[in-house]
Amino acid sequence: MKNLIFPFMFVAVLAGHIAFGQESSQPAPKQPSALDGTDSPEALREHVPVLPAVRAKYWIIDPAVGYGVKDFGNGVYALSDNGWQSAFLVTDAGVIVFAAPASYGKHIPEAIAKVTNKPIKMLVYSHI
């Protein structure tokens, strides 16, 4: 057993020198990611496989606007582009919006205008 310790240590040290030598050579240039500068669901789908059971639950997205809207009743509506979600609540005093994703956030007022003429009174943005 003692006879194996020296060869094992030699191989470990040699492997460390080889790895160190590779690290000290010029680093590989960073490859641009499809997600650089975007958080779109399309870019994410290039990198993450979607299970068929999940794909079957995708919303029907209007390609003209890039999102879908569902009415859950009692003034509660949800929006999604099958990647991000947000919601809004129509009250007597106005509309409360929950989350405004970058992918379709600028279109939320248009979606609300299709449902009500009440003004947006508040945006609840729970995370950055």
Backbone as ProteinMPNN parsed JSONL, in Angstrom:
{"seq_chain_A": "MKNLIFPFMFVAVLAGHIAFGQESSQPAPKQPSALDGTDSPEALREHVPVLPAVRAKYWIIDPAVGYGVKDFGNGVYALSDNGWQSAFLVTDAGVIVFAAPASYGKHIPEAIAKVTNKPIKMLVYSHI", "coords_chain_A": {"N_chain_A": [[0.827, -1.197, 0.0], [1.948, 1.23, 0.807], [3.657, 1.606, -1.287], [2.045, 2.552, -3.298], [1.333, 5.111, -2.644], [3.272, 7.129, -3.289], [3.293, 7.118, -6.256], [0.621, 7.863, -6.636], [0.508, 10.419, -5.434], [2.327, 11.722, -7.084], [0.972, 11.695, -9.544], [-1.251, 13.249, -8.852], [-0.046, 15.735, -8.275], [1.127, 16.275, -10.752], [-1.167, 16.436, -12.338], [-2.288, 18.725, -11.221], [-0.375, 20.648, -11.969], [-0.648, 20.546, -14.732], [-3.309, 21.379, -15.017], [-3.036, 23.941, -13.865], [-1.252, 25.081, -15.686], [-2.867, 25.182, -17.923], [-4.761, 27.005, -17.094], [-3.267, 29.311, -16.922], [-2.751, 29.936, -19.496], [-3.975, 31.849, -22.313], [-7.195, 33.062, -21.592], [-10.302, 31.66, -22.699], [-12.312, 33.417, -25.019], [-15.245, 35.079, -23.926], [-18.289, 33.708, -24.754], [-21.026, 35.118, -26.427], [-24.254, 35.235, -24.979], [-27.53, 34.114, -25.773], [-29.296, 35.272, -24.125], [-28.241, 37.67, -23.359], [-28.902, 40.965, -22.758], [-31.628, 40.653, -23.053], [-34.766, 39.48, -21.84], [-36.547, 37.824, -22.919], [-39.097, 35.35, -23.489], [-38.688, 33.8, -25.745], [-35.916, 33.782, -26.114], [-35.19, 32.464, -23.793], [-36.348, 29.936, -24.214], [-34.622, 28.828, -26.058], [-32.625, 27.827, -24.522], [-33.663, 26.318, -22.45], [-35.257, 23.305, -22.12], [-38.711, 22.476, -22.589], [-41.107, 20.703, -20.886], [-43.549, 18.479, -22.307], [-46.002, 18.325, -20.88], [-46.046, 20.75, -19.588], [-45.909, 22.522, -21.745], [-48.425, 22.062, -22.849], [-50.022, 23.545, -21.227], [-49.56, 26.139, -21.877], [-50.428, 29.528, -22.503], [-52.63, 30.923, -24.947], [-51.185, 33.045, -27.085], [-51.512, 36.252, -28.395], [-50.071, 37.032, -31.335], [-49.829, 39.583, -32.38], [-49.692, 41.357, -30.256], [-48.11, 40.118, -28.336], [-48.685, 38.94, -25.882], [-51.036, 37.281, -23.675], [-54.333, 37.486, -22.272], [-56.23, 36.644, -19.432], [-59.412, 36.381, -17.974], [-60.289, 36.162, -14.713], [-62.523, 36.612, -13.286], [-64.564, 38.676, -11.088], [-63.226, 41.096, -11.456], [-60.537, 40.485, -11.652], [-57.685, 40.014, -13.533], [-55.26, 38.326, -15.518], [-52.083, 38.491, -17.109], [-49.859, 37.154, -19.554], [-46.877, 36.145, -21.235], [-46.184, 33.633, -21.637], [-43.85, 33.308, -20.359], [-43.351, 35.301, -18.534], [-45.423, 36.697, -15.961], [-48.156, 38.782, -15.052], [-50.617, 40.771, -13.363], [-53.851, 42.358, -13.027], [-56.182, 44.287, -11.138], [-59.414, 45.362, -11.25], [-61.006, 47.92, -9.67], [-63.527, 49.854, -7.916], [-62.371, 52.327, -7.526], [-60.317, 52.434, -9.326], [-57.584, 50.946, -11.179], [-55.419, 48.383, -10.086], [-52.22, 47.324, -10.661], [-50.217, 44.457, -10.827], [-46.986, 43.719, -10.98], [-44.855, 44.349, -13.764], [-43.54, 43.15, -16.28], [-40.554, 43.435, -18.265], [-40.727, 42.402, -20.82], [-43.341, 42.721, -21.835], [-44.418, 44.826, -20.484], [-44.845, 47.538, -21.261], [-47.143, 47.351, -22.704], [-49.227, 46.883, -21.01], [-51.049, 49.017, -20.177], [-52.589, 49.199, -22.554], [-53.825, 46.673, -22.603], [-55.382, 46.852, -20.308], [-57.06, 48.952, -21.037], [-58.69, 47.689, -22.882], [-60.42, 46.393, -21.268], [-61.463, 48.079, -19.266], [-62.288, 51.544, -18.646], [-61.246, 52.779, -16.508], [-58.749, 54.485, -14.565], [-55.26, 53.625, -14.067], [-54.262, 53.22, -10.848], [-52.341, 52.279, -9.118], [-49.193, 50.583, -9.002], [-47.948, 47.541, -8.124], [-44.947, 46.331, -7.502], [-43.165, 43.648, -6.899], [-40.572, 42.65, -6.939], [-37.199, 42.92, -8.164]], "CA_chain_A": [[0.0, 0.0, 0.0], [2.836, 2.39, 0.856], [4.261, 1.754, -2.607], [1.098, 3.244, -4.176], [1.141, 6.505, -2.222], [4.133, 8.013, -4.074], [2.774, 7.322, -7.62], [-0.65, 8.592, -6.566], [0.834, 11.823, -5.171], [2.978, 12.24, -8.286], [-0.087, 11.934, -10.542], [-2.064, 14.372, -8.381], [0.741, 16.959, -8.466], [1.243, 16.483, -12.194], [-2.478, 16.897, -12.826], [-2.429, 20.114, -10.781], [0.479, 21.484, -12.817], [-1.259, 20.612, -16.072], [-4.482, 22.248, -14.918], [-2.548, 25.295, -13.646], [-0.686, 25.548, -16.946], [-3.964, 25.508, -18.837], [-5.41, 28.215, -16.616], [-2.438, 30.487, -17.137], [-2.765, 30.299, -20.908], [-4.984, 32.872, -22.576], [-8.557, 32.584, -21.338], [-11.181, 31.6, -23.865], [-13.194, 34.583, -25.052], [-16.61, 34.827, -23.462], [-19.246, 33.564, -25.838], [-22.248, 35.863, -26.122], [-25.428, 34.426, -24.677], [-28.772, 34.57, -26.402], [-30.045, 36.019, -23.117], [-27.625, 38.97, -23.126], [-29.691, 42.122, -23.165], [-33.049, 40.366, -23.234], [-35.36, 38.499, -20.938], [-37.708, 37.329, -23.647], [-39.336, 33.913, -23.404], [-38.112, 33.144, -26.918], [-34.496, 33.557, -25.836], [-35.104, 31.447, -22.75], [-36.699, 28.641, -24.79], [-33.459, 28.295, -26.756], [-31.708, 27.247, -23.549], [-34.341, 25.472, -21.477], [-36.3, 22.471, -22.724], [-40.006, 22.572, -21.932], [-41.799, 19.419, -20.858], [-44.831, 18.51, -23.023], [-47.105, 18.601, -19.952], [-46.019, 22.19, -19.337], [-46.248, 23.184, -23.008], [-49.868, 21.931, -23.05], [-50.696, 24.554, -20.402], [-49.229, 27.481, -22.35], [-51.532, 30.395, -22.899], [-52.677, 31.314, -26.35], [-50.625, 34.403, -27.144], [-51.818, 37.014, -29.602], [-48.767, 37.46, -31.86], [-49.826, 41.017, -32.682], [-49.337, 42.122, -29.059], [-47.047, 39.41, -27.623], [-49.12, 38.441, -24.582], [-52.425, 36.848, -23.598], [-55.044, 37.968, -21.092], [-57.284, 35.769, -18.932], [-60.334, 36.973, -17.018], [-60.566, 35.214, -13.639], [-63.755, 37.029, -12.632], [-64.519, 39.645, -9.984], [-62.296, 42.179, -11.758], [-59.158, 40.0, -11.625], [-57.186, 39.621, -14.853], [-53.844, 37.982, -15.554], [-51.435, 38.616, -18.408], [-48.655, 36.348, -19.65], [-46.292, 35.882, -22.549], [-45.711, 32.263, -21.421], [-42.54, 33.374, -19.73], [-43.558, 36.2, -17.406], [-46.823, 36.909, -15.643], [-48.553, 39.928, -14.253], [-52.066, 40.76, -13.148], [-54.424, 43.628, -12.612], [-57.457, 44.212, -10.444], [-60.265, 46.52, -11.523], [-61.808, 48.262, -8.494], [-64.357, 51.046, -8.128], [-61.503, 53.504, -7.497], [-59.335, 52.388, -10.409], [-56.938, 49.67, -11.46], [-54.161, 48.067, -9.412], [-51.421, 46.435, -11.51], [-49.233, 43.671, -10.094], [-45.828, 43.373, -11.806], [-44.814, 44.893, -15.122], [-42.32, 42.585, -16.875], [-39.97, 44.198, -19.361], [-41.071, 41.839, -22.126], [-44.594, 43.275, -22.359], [-44.904, 45.819, -19.536], [-45.324, 48.775, -21.889], [-48.453, 47.098, -23.312], [-50.239, 46.66, -19.976], [-52.144, 49.993, -20.271], [-53.452, 48.823, -23.682], [-54.627, 45.522, -22.179], [-56.362, 47.351, -19.342], [-58.027, 49.775, -21.779], [-59.637, 46.792, -23.556], [-61.312, 45.857, -20.247], [-62.105, 49.15, -18.512], [-61.785, 52.896, -18.89], [-60.775, 53.303, -15.224], [-57.309, 54.761, -14.597], [-54.343, 52.852, -13.233], [-54.006, 53.976, -9.632], [-51.203, 51.779, -8.36], [-48.408, 49.471, -9.507], [-47.265, 46.788, -7.075], [-43.822, 45.63, -8.139], [-42.673, 42.961, -5.717], [-39.181, 42.23, -7.048], [-36.415, 43.585, -9.214]], "C_chain_A": [[0.869, 1.258, 0.0], [3.482, 2.647, -0.504], [3.349, 2.512, -3.569], [0.948, 4.72, -3.836], [1.979, 7.451, -3.076], [3.623, 8.178, -5.501], [1.47, 8.119, -7.624], [-0.393, 10.082, -6.351], [1.472, 12.465, -6.399], [1.937, 12.591, -9.354], [-0.93, 13.132, -10.126], [-1.337, 15.699, -8.601], [0.864, 17.277, -9.95], [-0.062, 17.005, -12.783], [-2.707, 18.351, -12.43], [-1.586, 21.055, -11.617], [-0.1, 21.617, -14.213], [-2.452, 21.541, -16.044], [-4.049, 23.69, -14.731], [-1.995, 25.876, -14.936], [-1.773, 25.919, -17.942], [-4.646, 26.79, -18.414], [-4.58, 29.459, -16.919], [-2.321, 30.835, -18.618], [-3.882, 31.311, -21.13], [-6.376, 32.328, -22.336], [-9.379, 32.605, -22.632], [-12.081, 32.829, -23.859], [-14.603, 34.187, -24.634], [-17.538, 34.784, -24.679], [-20.503, 34.355, -25.493], [-23.41, 34.895, -25.904], [-26.627, 34.99, -25.414], [-29.594, 35.396, -25.425], [-29.438, 37.383, -22.829], [-28.534, 40.073, -23.653], [-31.165, 41.834, -23.393], [-33.521, 39.398, -22.174], [-36.585, 37.889, -21.599], [-37.874, 35.825, -23.484], [-38.735, 33.162, -24.58], [-36.639, 32.833, -26.689], [-34.327, 32.469, -24.785], [-35.397, 30.06, -23.309], [-35.552, 28.021, -25.573], [-32.553, 27.524, -25.81], [-32.358, 26.242, -22.611], [-35.397, 24.631, -22.185], [-37.59, 22.573, -21.915], [-40.692, 21.214, -22.025], [-43.132, 19.526, -21.585], [-46.015, 18.821, -22.111], [-47.192, 20.088, -19.626], [-46.44, 22.94, -20.595], [-47.762, 23.139, -23.272], [-50.649, 22.986, -22.268], [-50.352, 25.988, -20.813], [-50.499, 28.249, -22.702], [-51.494, 30.595, -24.398], [-52.283, 32.789, -26.402], [-50.995, 35.043, -28.472], [-50.49, 37.532, -30.162], [-48.701, 38.949, -32.171], [-49.394, 41.849, -31.473], [-48.279, 41.434, -28.202], [-47.415, 38.916, -26.24], [-50.566, 37.968, -24.703], [-53.032, 37.353, -22.305], [-56.114, 36.951, -20.722], [-58.093, 36.517, -17.889], [-60.656, 35.915, -15.973], [-61.81, 35.587, -12.848], [-63.513, 37.994, -11.491], [-63.484, 40.746, -10.195], [-60.837, 41.781, -11.764], [-58.777, 39.48, -13.005], [-55.704, 39.281, -14.733], [-53.345, 38.112, -16.981], [-50.201, 37.728, -18.395], [-48.182, 36.3, -21.092], [-45.704, 34.476, -22.563], [-44.288, 32.223, -20.896], [-42.645, 34.194, -18.453], [-45.042, 36.367, -17.19], [-46.991, 38.221, -14.895], [-50.066, 39.862, -14.123], [-52.533, 42.18, -12.903], [-55.805, 43.397, -12.048], [-58.214, 45.501, -10.723], [-61.154, 46.738, -10.299], [-62.669, 49.481, -8.832], [-63.498, 52.307, -8.23], [-60.506, 53.55, -8.65], [-58.707, 51.009, -10.5], [-55.631, 49.563, -10.679], [-53.454, 47.036, -10.28], [-50.372, 45.753, -10.636], [-48.177, 43.18, -11.073], [-45.972, 43.919, -13.225], [-43.534, 44.393, -15.792], [-41.846, 43.389, -18.081], [-40.435, 43.695, -20.72], [-42.368, 42.404, -22.693], [-45.18, 44.369, -21.462], [-45.465, 47.083, -20.164], [-46.7, 48.608, -22.517], [-49.565, 46.891, -22.289], [-51.345, 47.715, -20.019], [-53.112, 49.692, -21.428], [-54.368, 47.671, -23.302], [-55.724, 45.957, -21.214], [-57.448, 48.151, -20.058], [-59.042, 48.928, -22.533], [-60.692, 46.266, -22.591], [-62.114, 46.953, -19.558], [-61.518, 50.497, -18.92], [-61.297, 53.544, -17.595], [-59.259, 53.481, -15.272], [-56.515, 53.783, -13.726], [-53.998, 53.724, -12.035], [-52.748, 53.544, -8.906], [-50.527, 50.637, -9.132], [-47.702, 48.832, -8.332], [-46.196, 45.966, -7.77], [-43.043, 44.962, -7.023], [-41.213, 42.543, -5.788], [-38.496, 42.948, -8.198], [-35.856, 42.55, -10.144]], "O_chain_A": [[0.58, 2.225, -0.704], [3.816, 3.787, -0.828], [3.829, 3.062, -4.56], [0.48, 5.499, -4.666], [1.469, 8.47, -3.544], [3.519, 9.32, -5.947], [1.242, 8.946, -8.506], [-1.009, 10.918, -7.013], [1.189, 13.62, -6.716], [2.01, 13.645, -9.985], [-1.288, 13.951, -10.972], [-1.937, 16.672, -9.059], [0.72, 18.432, -10.352], [-0.06, 17.906, -13.623], [-3.258, 19.128, -13.21], [-2.033, 22.154, -11.946], [-0.045, 22.692, -14.81], [-2.609, 22.39, -16.922], [-4.615, 24.586, -15.358], [-2.242, 27.041, -15.247], [-1.616, 26.863, -18.717], [-5.066, 27.581, -19.258], [-5.13, 30.537, -17.147], [-1.841, 31.916, -18.961], [-4.652, 31.592, -20.212], [-6.71, 31.247, -22.821], [-9.179, 33.438, -23.516], [-12.561, 33.238, -22.802], [-15.082, 33.099, -24.954], [-17.562, 35.696, -25.505], [-20.994, 34.266, -24.367], [-23.516, 33.868, -26.575], [-26.72, 36.195, -25.649], [-30.486, 36.138, -25.835], [-30.05, 38.185, -22.124], [-28.885, 40.105, -24.833], [-31.886, 42.702, -23.884], [-32.744, 38.586, -21.672], [-37.537, 37.49, -20.928], [-36.884, 35.104, -23.355], [-38.317, 32.014, -24.435], [-36.168, 31.748, -27.029], [-33.418, 31.644, -24.882], [-34.747, 29.094, -22.91], [-35.514, 26.802, -25.738], [-31.793, 26.659, -26.246], [-31.669, 25.4, -22.035], [-36.327, 25.174, -22.782], [-37.553, 22.736, -20.696], [-40.838, 20.651, -23.11], [-43.792, 20.561, -21.496], [-46.942, 19.513, -22.53], [-48.281, 20.621, -19.413], [-47.232, 23.881, -20.527], [-48.316, 24.073, -23.852], [-51.795, 23.289, -22.6], [-50.798, 26.941, -20.174], [-51.498, 27.677, -23.139], [-50.45, 30.453, -25.033], [-52.955, 33.654, -25.841], [-50.815, 34.45, -29.536], [-49.849, 38.379, -29.54], [-47.61, 39.517, -32.218], [-48.803, 42.917, -31.633], [-47.61, 42.1, -27.412], [-46.532, 38.507, -25.486], [-51.233, 38.223, -25.705], [-52.311, 37.62, -21.343], [-56.825, 36.449, -21.593], [-57.539, 37.201, -17.028], [-61.235, 34.879, -16.302], [-62.121, 34.945, -11.844], [-62.396, 38.114, -10.988], [-62.927, 41.27, -9.231], [-59.969, 42.647, -11.87], [-59.455, 38.622, -13.57], [-54.985, 39.883, -13.936], [-54.084, 37.876, -17.937], [-49.564, 37.56, -17.355], [-48.969, 36.401, -22.034], [-44.843, 34.158, -23.384], [-43.61, 31.199, -20.99], [-42.093, 33.822, -17.417], [-45.835, 36.202, -18.117], [-46.088, 38.693, -14.205], [-50.712, 38.993, -14.71], [-51.742, 43.079, -12.616], [-56.505, 42.454, -12.418], [-57.715, 46.596, -10.462], [-61.948, 45.872, -9.932], [-62.544, 50.06, -9.911], [-63.857, 53.248, -8.938], [-59.917, 54.597, -8.919], [-59.232, 50.033, -9.965], [-54.845, 50.508, -10.614], [-54.024, 45.992, -10.597], [-49.724, 46.396, -9.81], [-48.454, 42.315, -11.905], [-47.062, 43.944, -13.797], [-42.548, 45.127, -15.866], [-42.652, 43.952, -18.822], [-40.528, 44.472, -21.67], [-42.49, 42.555, -23.909], [-46.319, 44.79, -21.664], [-46.444, 47.643, -19.671], [-47.361, 49.597, -22.832], [-50.728, 46.74, -22.665], [-52.513, 47.342, -19.907], [-54.317, 49.908, -21.297], [-55.553, 47.683, -23.636], [-56.858, 45.486, -21.298], [-58.627, 48.037, -19.721], [-60.149, 49.395, -22.803], [-61.729, 45.757, -23.015], [-63.305, 46.783, -19.295], [-60.414, 50.582, -19.459], [-60.969, 54.731, -17.584], [-58.563, 52.718, -15.942], [-57.041, 53.199, -12.779], [-53.5, 54.838, -12.193], [-52.149, 54.326, -8.168], [-51.181, 49.845, -9.811], [-46.945, 49.493, -7.621], [-46.489, 45.035, -8.52], [-42.333, 45.635, -6.276], [-40.659, 42.114, -4.775], [-39.144, 43.508, -9.083], [-35.163, 42.892, -11.102]]}, "name": "protein", "num_of_chains": 1, "seq": "MKNLIFPFMFVAVLAGHIAFGQESSQPAPKQPSALDGTDSPEALREHVPVLPAVRAKYWIIDPAVGYGVKDFGNGVYALSDNGWQSAFLVTDAGVIVFAAPASYGKHIPEAIAKVTNKPIKMLVYSHI"}
